[in-house]
Structures are given as C-alpha cells and as structure tokens.
Short mmCIF file of N, CA and C and ligand atoms in Angstrom, two decimals:
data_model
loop_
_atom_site.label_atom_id
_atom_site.label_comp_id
_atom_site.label_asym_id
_atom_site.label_seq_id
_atom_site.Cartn_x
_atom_site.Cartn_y
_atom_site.Cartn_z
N UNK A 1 205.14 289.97 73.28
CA UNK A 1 205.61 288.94 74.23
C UNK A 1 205.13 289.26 75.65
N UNK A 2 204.62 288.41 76.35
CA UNK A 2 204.61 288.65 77.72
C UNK A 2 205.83 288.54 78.53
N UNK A 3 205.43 289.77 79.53
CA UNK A 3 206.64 290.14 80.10
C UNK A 3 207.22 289.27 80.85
N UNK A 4 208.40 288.64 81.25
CA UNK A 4 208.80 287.80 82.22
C UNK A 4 208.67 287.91 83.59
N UNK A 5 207.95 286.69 84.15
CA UNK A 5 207.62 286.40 85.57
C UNK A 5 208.40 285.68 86.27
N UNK A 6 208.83 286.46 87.25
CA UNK A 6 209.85 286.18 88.79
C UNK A 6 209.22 284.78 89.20
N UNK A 7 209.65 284.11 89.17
CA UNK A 7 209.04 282.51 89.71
C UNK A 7 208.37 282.78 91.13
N UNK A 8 208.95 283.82 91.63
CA UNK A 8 208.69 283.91 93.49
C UNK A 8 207.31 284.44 93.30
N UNK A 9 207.18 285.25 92.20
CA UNK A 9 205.76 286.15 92.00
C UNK A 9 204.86 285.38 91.64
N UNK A 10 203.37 285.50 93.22
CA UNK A 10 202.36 284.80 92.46
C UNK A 10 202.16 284.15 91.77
N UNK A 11 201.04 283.64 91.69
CA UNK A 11 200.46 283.65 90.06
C UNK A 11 199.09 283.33 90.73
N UNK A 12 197.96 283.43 89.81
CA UNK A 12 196.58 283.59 90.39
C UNK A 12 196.26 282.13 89.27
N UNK A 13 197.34 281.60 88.40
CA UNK A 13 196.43 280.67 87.41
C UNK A 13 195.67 278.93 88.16
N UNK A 14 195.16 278.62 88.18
CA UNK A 14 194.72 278.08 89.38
C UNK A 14 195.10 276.68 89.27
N UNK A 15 195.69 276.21 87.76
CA UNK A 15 196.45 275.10 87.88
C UNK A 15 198.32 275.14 88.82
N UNK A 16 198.10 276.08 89.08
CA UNK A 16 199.68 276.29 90.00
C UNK A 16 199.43 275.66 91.12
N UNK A 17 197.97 276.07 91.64
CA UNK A 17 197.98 275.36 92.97
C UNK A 17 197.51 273.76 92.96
N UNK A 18 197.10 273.21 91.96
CA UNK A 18 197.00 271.90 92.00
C UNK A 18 198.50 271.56 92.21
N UNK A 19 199.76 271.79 91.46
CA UNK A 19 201.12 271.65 91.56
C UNK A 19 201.10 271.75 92.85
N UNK A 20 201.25 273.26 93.66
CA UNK A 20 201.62 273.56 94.73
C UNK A 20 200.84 272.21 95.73
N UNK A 21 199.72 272.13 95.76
CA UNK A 21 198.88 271.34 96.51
C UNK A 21 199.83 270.20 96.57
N UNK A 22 200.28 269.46 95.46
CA UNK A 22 201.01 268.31 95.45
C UNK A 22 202.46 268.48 96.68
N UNK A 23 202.99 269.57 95.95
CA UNK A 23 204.43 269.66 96.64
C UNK A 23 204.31 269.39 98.00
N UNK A 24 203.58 270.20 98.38
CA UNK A 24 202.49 270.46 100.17
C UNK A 24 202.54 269.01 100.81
N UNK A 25 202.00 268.26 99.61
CA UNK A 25 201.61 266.87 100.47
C UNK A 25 203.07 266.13 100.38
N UNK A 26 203.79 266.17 99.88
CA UNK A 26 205.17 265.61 100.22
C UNK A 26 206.38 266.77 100.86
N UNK A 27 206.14 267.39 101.42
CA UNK A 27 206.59 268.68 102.69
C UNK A 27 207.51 269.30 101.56
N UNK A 28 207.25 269.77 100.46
CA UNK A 28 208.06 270.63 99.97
C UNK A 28 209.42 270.03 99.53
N UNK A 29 209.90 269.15 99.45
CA UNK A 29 210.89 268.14 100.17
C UNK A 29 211.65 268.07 98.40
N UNK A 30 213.22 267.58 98.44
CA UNK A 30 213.90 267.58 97.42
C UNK A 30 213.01 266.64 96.63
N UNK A 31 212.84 265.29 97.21
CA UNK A 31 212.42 264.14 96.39
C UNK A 31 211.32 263.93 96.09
N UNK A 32 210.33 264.92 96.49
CA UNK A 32 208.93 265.59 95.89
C UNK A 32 209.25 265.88 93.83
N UNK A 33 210.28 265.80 93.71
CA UNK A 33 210.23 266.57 92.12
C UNK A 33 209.53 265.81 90.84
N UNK A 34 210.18 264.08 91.28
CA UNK A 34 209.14 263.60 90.14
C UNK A 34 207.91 263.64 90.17
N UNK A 35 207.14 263.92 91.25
CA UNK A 35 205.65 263.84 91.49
C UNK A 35 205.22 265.16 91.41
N UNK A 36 205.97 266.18 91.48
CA UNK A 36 205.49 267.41 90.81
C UNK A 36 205.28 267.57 89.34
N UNK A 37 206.53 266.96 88.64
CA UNK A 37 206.58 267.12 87.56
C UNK A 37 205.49 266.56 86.54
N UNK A 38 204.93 265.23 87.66
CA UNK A 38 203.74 264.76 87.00
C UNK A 38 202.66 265.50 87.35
N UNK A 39 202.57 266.23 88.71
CA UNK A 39 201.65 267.36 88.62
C UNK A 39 200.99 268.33 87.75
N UNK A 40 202.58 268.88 87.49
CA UNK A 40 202.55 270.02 86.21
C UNK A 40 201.89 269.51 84.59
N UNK A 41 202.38 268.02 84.45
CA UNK A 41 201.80 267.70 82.70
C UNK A 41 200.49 267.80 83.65
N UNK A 42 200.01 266.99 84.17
CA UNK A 42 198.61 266.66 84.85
C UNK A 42 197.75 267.66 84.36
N UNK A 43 198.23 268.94 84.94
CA UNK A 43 197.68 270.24 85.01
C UNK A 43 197.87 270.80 83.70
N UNK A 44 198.81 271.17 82.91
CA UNK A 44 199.45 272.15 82.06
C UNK A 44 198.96 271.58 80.73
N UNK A 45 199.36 270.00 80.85
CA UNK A 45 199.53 269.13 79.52
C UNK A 45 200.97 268.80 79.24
N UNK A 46 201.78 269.70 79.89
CA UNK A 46 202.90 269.48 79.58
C UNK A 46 204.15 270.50 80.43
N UNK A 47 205.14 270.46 80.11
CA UNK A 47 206.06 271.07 80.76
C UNK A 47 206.59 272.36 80.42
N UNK A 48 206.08 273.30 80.83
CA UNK A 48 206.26 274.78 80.30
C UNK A 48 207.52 275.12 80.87
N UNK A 49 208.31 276.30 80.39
CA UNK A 49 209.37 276.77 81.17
C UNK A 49 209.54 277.97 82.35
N UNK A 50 208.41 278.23 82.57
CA UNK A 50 208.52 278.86 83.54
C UNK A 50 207.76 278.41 84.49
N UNK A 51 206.69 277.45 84.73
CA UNK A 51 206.52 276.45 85.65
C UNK A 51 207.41 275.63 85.91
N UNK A 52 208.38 275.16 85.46
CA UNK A 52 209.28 274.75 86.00
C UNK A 52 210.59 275.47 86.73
N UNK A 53 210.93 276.78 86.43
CA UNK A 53 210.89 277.56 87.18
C UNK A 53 210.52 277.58 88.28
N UNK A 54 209.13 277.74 88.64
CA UNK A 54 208.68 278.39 90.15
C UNK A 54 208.67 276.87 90.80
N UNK A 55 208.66 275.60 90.07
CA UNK A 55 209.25 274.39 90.46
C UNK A 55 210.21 274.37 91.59
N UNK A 56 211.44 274.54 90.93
CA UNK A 56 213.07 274.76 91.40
C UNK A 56 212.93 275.82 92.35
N UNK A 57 212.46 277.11 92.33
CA UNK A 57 212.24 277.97 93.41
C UNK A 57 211.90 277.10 94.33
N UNK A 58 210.75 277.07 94.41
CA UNK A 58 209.51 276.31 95.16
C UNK A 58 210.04 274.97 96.58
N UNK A 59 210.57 273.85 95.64
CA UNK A 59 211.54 273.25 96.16
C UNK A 59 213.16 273.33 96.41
N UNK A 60 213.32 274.55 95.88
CA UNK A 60 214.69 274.70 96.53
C UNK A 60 215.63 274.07 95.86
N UNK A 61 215.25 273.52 94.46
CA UNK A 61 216.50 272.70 93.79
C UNK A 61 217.17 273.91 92.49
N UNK A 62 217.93 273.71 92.40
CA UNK A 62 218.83 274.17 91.39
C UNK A 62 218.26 274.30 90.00
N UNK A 63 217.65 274.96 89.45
CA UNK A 63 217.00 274.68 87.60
C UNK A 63 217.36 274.04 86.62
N UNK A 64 219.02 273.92 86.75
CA UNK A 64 219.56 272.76 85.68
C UNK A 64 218.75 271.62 86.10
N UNK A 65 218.91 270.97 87.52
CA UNK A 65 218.87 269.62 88.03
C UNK A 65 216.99 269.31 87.38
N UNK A 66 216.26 270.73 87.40
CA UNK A 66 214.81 270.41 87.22
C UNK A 66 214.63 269.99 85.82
N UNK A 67 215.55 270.76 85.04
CA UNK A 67 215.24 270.29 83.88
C UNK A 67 215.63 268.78 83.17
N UNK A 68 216.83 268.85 83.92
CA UNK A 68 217.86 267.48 83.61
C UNK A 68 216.89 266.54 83.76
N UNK A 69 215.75 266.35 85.21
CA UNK A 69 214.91 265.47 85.09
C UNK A 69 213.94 265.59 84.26
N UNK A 70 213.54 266.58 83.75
CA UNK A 70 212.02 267.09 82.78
C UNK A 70 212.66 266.30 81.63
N UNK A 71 213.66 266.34 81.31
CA UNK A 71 213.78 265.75 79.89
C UNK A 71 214.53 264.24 80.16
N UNK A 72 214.50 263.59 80.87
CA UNK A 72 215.37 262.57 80.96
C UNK A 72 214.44 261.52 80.81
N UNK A 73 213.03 261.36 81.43
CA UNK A 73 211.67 260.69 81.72
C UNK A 73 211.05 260.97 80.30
N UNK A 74 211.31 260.43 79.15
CA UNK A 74 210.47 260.34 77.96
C UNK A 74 208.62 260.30 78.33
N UNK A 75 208.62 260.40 79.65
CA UNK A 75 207.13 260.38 79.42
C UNK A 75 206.99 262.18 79.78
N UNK A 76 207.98 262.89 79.82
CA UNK A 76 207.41 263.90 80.06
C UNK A 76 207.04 265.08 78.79
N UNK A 77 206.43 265.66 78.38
CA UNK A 77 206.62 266.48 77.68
C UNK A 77 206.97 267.86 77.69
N UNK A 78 207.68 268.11 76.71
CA UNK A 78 208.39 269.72 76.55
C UNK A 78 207.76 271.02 76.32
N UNK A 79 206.81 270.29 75.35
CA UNK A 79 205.86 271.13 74.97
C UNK A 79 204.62 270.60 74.35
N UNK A 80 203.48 271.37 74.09
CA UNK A 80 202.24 270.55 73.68
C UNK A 80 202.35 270.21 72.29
N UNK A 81 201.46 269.65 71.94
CA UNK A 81 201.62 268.59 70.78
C UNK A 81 202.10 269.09 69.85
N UNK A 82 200.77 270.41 69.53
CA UNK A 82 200.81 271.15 68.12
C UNK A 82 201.69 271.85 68.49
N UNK A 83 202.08 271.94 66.58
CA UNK A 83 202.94 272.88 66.01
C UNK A 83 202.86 274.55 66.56
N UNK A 84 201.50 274.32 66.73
CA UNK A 84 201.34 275.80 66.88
C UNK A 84 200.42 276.04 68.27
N UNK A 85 200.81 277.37 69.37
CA UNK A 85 199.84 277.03 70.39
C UNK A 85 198.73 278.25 70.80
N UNK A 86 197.65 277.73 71.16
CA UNK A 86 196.74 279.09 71.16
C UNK A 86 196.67 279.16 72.90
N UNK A 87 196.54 279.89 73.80
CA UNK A 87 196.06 280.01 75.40
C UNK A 87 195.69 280.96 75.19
N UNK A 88 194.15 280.58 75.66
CA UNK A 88 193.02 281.00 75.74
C UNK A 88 192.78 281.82 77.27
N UNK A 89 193.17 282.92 78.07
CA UNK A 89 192.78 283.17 78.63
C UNK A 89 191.37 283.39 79.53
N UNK A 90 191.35 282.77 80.29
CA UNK A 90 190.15 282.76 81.07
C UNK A 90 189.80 283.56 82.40
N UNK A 91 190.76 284.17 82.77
CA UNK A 91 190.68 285.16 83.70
C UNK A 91 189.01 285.70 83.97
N UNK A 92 189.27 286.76 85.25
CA UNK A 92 187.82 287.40 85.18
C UNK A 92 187.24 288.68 84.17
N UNK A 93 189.07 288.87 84.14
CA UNK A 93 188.80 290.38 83.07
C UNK A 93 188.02 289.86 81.85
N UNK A 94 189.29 288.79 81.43
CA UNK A 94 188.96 288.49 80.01
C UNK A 94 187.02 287.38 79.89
N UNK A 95 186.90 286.55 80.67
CA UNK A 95 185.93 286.15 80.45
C UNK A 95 184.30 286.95 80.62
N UNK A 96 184.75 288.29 81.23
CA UNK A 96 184.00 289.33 81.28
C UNK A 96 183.87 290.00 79.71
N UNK A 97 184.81 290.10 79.08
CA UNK A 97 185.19 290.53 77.59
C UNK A 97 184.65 289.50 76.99
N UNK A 98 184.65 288.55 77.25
CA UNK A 98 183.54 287.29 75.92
C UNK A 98 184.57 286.45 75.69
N UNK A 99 185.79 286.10 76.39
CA UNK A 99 186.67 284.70 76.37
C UNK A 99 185.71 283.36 75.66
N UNK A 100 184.60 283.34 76.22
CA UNK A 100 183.14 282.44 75.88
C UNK A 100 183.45 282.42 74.89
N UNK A 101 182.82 283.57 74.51
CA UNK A 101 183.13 283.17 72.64
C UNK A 101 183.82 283.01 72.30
N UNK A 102 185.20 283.38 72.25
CA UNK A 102 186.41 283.26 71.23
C UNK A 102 186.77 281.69 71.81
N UNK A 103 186.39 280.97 73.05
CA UNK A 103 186.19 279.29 73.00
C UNK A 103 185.48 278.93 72.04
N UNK A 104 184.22 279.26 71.81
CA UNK A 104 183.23 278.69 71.07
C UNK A 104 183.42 278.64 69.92
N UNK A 105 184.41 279.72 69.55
CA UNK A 105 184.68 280.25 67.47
C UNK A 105 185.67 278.90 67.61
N UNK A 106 186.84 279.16 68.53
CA UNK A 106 187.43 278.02 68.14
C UNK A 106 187.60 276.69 68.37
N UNK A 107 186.73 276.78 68.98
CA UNK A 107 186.03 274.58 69.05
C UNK A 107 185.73 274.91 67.89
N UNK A 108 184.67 275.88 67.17
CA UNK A 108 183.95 274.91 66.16
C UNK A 108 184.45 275.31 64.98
N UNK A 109 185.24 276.56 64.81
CA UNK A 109 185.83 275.96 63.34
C UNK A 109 187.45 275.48 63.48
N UNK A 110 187.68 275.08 64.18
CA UNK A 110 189.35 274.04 64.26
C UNK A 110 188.79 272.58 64.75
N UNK A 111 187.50 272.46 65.04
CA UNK A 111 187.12 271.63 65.79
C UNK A 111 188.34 270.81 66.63
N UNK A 112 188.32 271.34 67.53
CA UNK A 112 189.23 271.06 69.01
C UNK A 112 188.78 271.79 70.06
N UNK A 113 188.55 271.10 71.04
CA UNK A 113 188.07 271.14 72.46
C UNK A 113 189.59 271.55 73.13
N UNK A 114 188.82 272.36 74.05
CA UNK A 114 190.03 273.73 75.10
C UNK A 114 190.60 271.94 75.69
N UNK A 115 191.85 272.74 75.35
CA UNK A 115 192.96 271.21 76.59
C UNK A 115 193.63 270.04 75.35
N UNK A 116 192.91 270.68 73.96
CA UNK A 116 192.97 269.73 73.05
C UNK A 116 194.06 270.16 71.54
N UNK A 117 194.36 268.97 70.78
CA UNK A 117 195.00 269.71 69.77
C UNK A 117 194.23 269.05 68.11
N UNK A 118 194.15 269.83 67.36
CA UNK A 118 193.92 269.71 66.05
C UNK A 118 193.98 268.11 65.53
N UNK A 119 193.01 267.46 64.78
CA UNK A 119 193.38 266.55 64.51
C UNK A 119 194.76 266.67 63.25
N UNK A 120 195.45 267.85 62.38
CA UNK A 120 196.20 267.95 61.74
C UNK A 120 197.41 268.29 62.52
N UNK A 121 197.48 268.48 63.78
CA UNK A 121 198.47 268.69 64.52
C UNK A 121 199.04 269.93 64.94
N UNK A 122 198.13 271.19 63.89
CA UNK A 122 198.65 272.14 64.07
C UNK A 122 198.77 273.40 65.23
N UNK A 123 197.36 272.74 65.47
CA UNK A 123 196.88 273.88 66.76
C UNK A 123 196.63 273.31 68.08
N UNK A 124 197.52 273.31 69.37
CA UNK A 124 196.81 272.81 70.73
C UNK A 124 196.21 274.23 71.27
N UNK A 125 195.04 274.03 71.84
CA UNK A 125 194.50 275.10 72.37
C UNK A 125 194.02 275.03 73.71
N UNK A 126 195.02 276.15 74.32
CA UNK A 126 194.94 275.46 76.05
C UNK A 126 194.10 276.76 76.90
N UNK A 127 194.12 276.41 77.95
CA UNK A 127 193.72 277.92 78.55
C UNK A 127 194.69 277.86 80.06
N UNK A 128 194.36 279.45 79.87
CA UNK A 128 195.11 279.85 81.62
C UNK A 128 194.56 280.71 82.29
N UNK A 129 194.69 281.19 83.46
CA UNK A 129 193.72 281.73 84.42
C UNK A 129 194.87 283.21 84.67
N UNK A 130 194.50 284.37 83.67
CA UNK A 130 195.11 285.44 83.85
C UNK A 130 196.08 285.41 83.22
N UNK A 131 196.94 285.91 82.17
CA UNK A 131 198.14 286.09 81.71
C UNK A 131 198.77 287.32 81.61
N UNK A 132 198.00 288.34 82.89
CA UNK A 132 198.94 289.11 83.20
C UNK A 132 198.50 290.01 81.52
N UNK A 133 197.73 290.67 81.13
CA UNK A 133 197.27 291.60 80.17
C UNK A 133 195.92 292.11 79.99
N UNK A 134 195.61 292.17 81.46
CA UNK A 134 193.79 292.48 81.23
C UNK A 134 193.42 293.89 80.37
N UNK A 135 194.23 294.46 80.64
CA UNK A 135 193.77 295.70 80.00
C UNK A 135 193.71 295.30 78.77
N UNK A 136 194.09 294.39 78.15
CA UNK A 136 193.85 293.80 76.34
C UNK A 136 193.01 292.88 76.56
N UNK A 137 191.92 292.57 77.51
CA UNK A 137 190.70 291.73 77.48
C UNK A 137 189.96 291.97 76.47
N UNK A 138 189.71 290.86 75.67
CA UNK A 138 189.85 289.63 75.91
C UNK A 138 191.02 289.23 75.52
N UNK A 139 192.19 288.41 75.82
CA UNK A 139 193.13 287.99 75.48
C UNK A 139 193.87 286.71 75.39
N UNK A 140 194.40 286.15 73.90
CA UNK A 140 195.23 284.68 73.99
C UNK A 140 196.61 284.92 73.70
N UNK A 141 197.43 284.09 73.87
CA UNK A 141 198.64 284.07 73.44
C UNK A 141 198.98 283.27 72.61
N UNK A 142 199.42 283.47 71.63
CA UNK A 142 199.27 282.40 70.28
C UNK A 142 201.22 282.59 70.25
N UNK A 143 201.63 281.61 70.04
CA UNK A 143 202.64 281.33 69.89
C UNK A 143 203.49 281.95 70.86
N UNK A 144 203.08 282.61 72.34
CA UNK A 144 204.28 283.20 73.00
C UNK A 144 203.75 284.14 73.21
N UNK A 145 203.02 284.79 71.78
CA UNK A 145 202.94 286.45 71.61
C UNK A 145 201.41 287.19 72.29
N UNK A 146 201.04 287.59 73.17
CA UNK A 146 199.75 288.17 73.69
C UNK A 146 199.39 288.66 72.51
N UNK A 147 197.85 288.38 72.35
CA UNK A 147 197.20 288.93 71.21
C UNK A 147 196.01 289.62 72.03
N UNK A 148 195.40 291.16 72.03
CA UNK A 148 194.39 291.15 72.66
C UNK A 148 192.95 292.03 71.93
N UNK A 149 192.11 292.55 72.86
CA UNK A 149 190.89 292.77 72.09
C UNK A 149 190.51 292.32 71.10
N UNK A 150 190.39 291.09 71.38
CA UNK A 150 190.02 290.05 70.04
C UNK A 150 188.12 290.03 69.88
N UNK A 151 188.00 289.72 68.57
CA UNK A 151 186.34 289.26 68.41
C UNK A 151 186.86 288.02 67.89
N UNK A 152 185.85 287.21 68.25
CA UNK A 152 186.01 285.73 67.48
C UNK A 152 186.67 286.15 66.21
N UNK A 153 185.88 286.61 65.41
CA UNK A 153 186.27 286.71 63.52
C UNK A 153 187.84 286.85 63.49
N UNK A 154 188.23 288.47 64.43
CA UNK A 154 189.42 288.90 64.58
C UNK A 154 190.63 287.74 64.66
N UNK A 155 189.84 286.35 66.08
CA UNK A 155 191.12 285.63 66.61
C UNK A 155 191.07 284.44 65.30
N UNK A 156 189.83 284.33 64.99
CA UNK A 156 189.83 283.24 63.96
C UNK A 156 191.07 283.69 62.58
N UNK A 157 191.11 284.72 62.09
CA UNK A 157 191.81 285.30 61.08
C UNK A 157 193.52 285.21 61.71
N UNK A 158 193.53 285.84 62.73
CA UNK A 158 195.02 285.75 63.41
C UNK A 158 195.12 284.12 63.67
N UNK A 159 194.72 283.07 64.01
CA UNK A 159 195.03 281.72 64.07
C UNK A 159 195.13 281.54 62.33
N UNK A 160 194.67 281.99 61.64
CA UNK A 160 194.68 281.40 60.00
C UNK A 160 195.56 281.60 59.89
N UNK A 161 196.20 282.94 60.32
CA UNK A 161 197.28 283.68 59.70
C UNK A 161 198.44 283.51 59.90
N UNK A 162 198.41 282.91 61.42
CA UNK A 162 199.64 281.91 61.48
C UNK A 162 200.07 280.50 61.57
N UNK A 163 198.91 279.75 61.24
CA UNK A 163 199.35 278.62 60.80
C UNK A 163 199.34 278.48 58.99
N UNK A 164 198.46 279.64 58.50
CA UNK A 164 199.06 279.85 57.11
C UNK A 164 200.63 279.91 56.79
N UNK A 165 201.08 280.82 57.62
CA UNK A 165 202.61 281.50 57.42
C UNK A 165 203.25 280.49 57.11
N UNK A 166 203.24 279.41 58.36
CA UNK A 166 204.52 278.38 57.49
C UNK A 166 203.87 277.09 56.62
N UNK A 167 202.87 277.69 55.62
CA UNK A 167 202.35 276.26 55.35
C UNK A 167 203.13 276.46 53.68
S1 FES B 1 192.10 288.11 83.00
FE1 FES B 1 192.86 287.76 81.02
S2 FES B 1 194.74 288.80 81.06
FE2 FES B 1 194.03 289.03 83.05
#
C-alpha cells in the first residue's frame, strides 16, 4: 500500500495543479468547490479520495461537506470505470526505468489507451506523475497496492493475475 499523504504535503503530480490552477482563478473561495470538483474528474477521470482531501484543505471547507457534494451531482464519479485499476507511473525515476514500455505492453495486449478502460470493463489504466516509490522504479499501482521493478512480461502476468483472481 502506499503510504498515506498529508493533503498539506506537496505533490509533484502535475494534474494537481491543473485543479489548483482552477481554485486560483476563483480566489480560493468556498463557492469555488463545484468547479473544482469538475476540475479534478477533468484531470483524474474521476474523484479519488485523497484529492479530495487536499480539496477541503485547500479551500478551507470541512471534508464531510466535500464529499456530501462529490456524491450528490450524479455526474460525478467515485471511482474509474473498471473493476480493476492499473496507475501507471510516469515520474522521472520511473520513466527513466522504461514506464515506456510497460505503457506499450499494456495498450497492446489489454488494448486500452493510458486514461482509458477495457472494453470488458475490467481494467482502467491511468497514469500519475510520481507515486512516491522511486526506489521501486519502474512502478504501478494496481488496485491501491504499489507494484515495483516491473518488466512488461512481469506487469503483464501481475494484471492477469488479478483480474484472474475474481473471475
Ligand atoms: S517517479 Fe515513479 S515513483 Fe517516483
């Protein structure tokens, strides 16, 4: 599992600052939240829980109240499509380690494009900018869980292996 991040702490992933950029242009302000929130799918695909987090920090609202709205707006989503999720780290460590490839293994045998999900539903495969585990470059997080020093073959077998599990 990756370790839990302080909302106040950084983050270097570079869809934060498209969010942040947004907040900025409406002064940080309480009633900035629905237009963040469309920020965040914009960016994310969807509504993660600890971006919404540094949300409520960010603007100064309370975390119940952020969520109360995240789920109240049926257009928002909770989570990405598939059943199952791969993030693809793209950092400098990891794309120094061959991130490249382990994109390329899995566009072409799940055939799904990064940002995209499975036409069977099972796999969305997203990316993020650093997840905080370089020393395991190259690295994804497949269901939550950091997986690292991967070779394509390696990540291809660990994605089989867990969307095998619950089939
Ligand atoms: S660059 Fe991939 S974990 Fe830091």
């Amino acid at each position: 599992m990756i370790d839990y991040v302080h909302p106040e702490v950084p983050t270097q992933d570079k869809r934060w600052r498209l969010v942040q950029a947004e907040m900025r242009k409406h002064g940080n302000a309480h009633s900035a939240l629905i237009q963040t929130l469309h920020a965040v799918q914009d960016a994310y695909g969807y509504l993660d829980p600890e971006t919404l987090e540094r949300v409520a920090a960010n603007l100064r609202l309370p975390l119940s109240k952020v969520w109360g709205v995240a789920t109240f707006y049926q257009h928002f989503r909770m989570k990405p499509s598939g059943k199952h999720t791969c993030v693809l780290c793209t950092g400098t460590a990891c794309y120094i380690k061959g991130a490249g490839e382990l994109q390329r293994a899995v566009e072409e045998y799940f055939k799904v494009k990064l940002g995209g999900t499975t036409e069977d539903g099972e796999l969305s495969f997203l990316s993020a900018r650093c997840v905080g585990a370089c020393g395991l470059a190259p690295v994804v997080v497949v269901d939550g869980e950091a997986v690292g020093k991967l070779t394509p073959e390696a990540l291809i077998n660990h994605l089989e292996g867990v969307i095998d599990a619950d089939q």
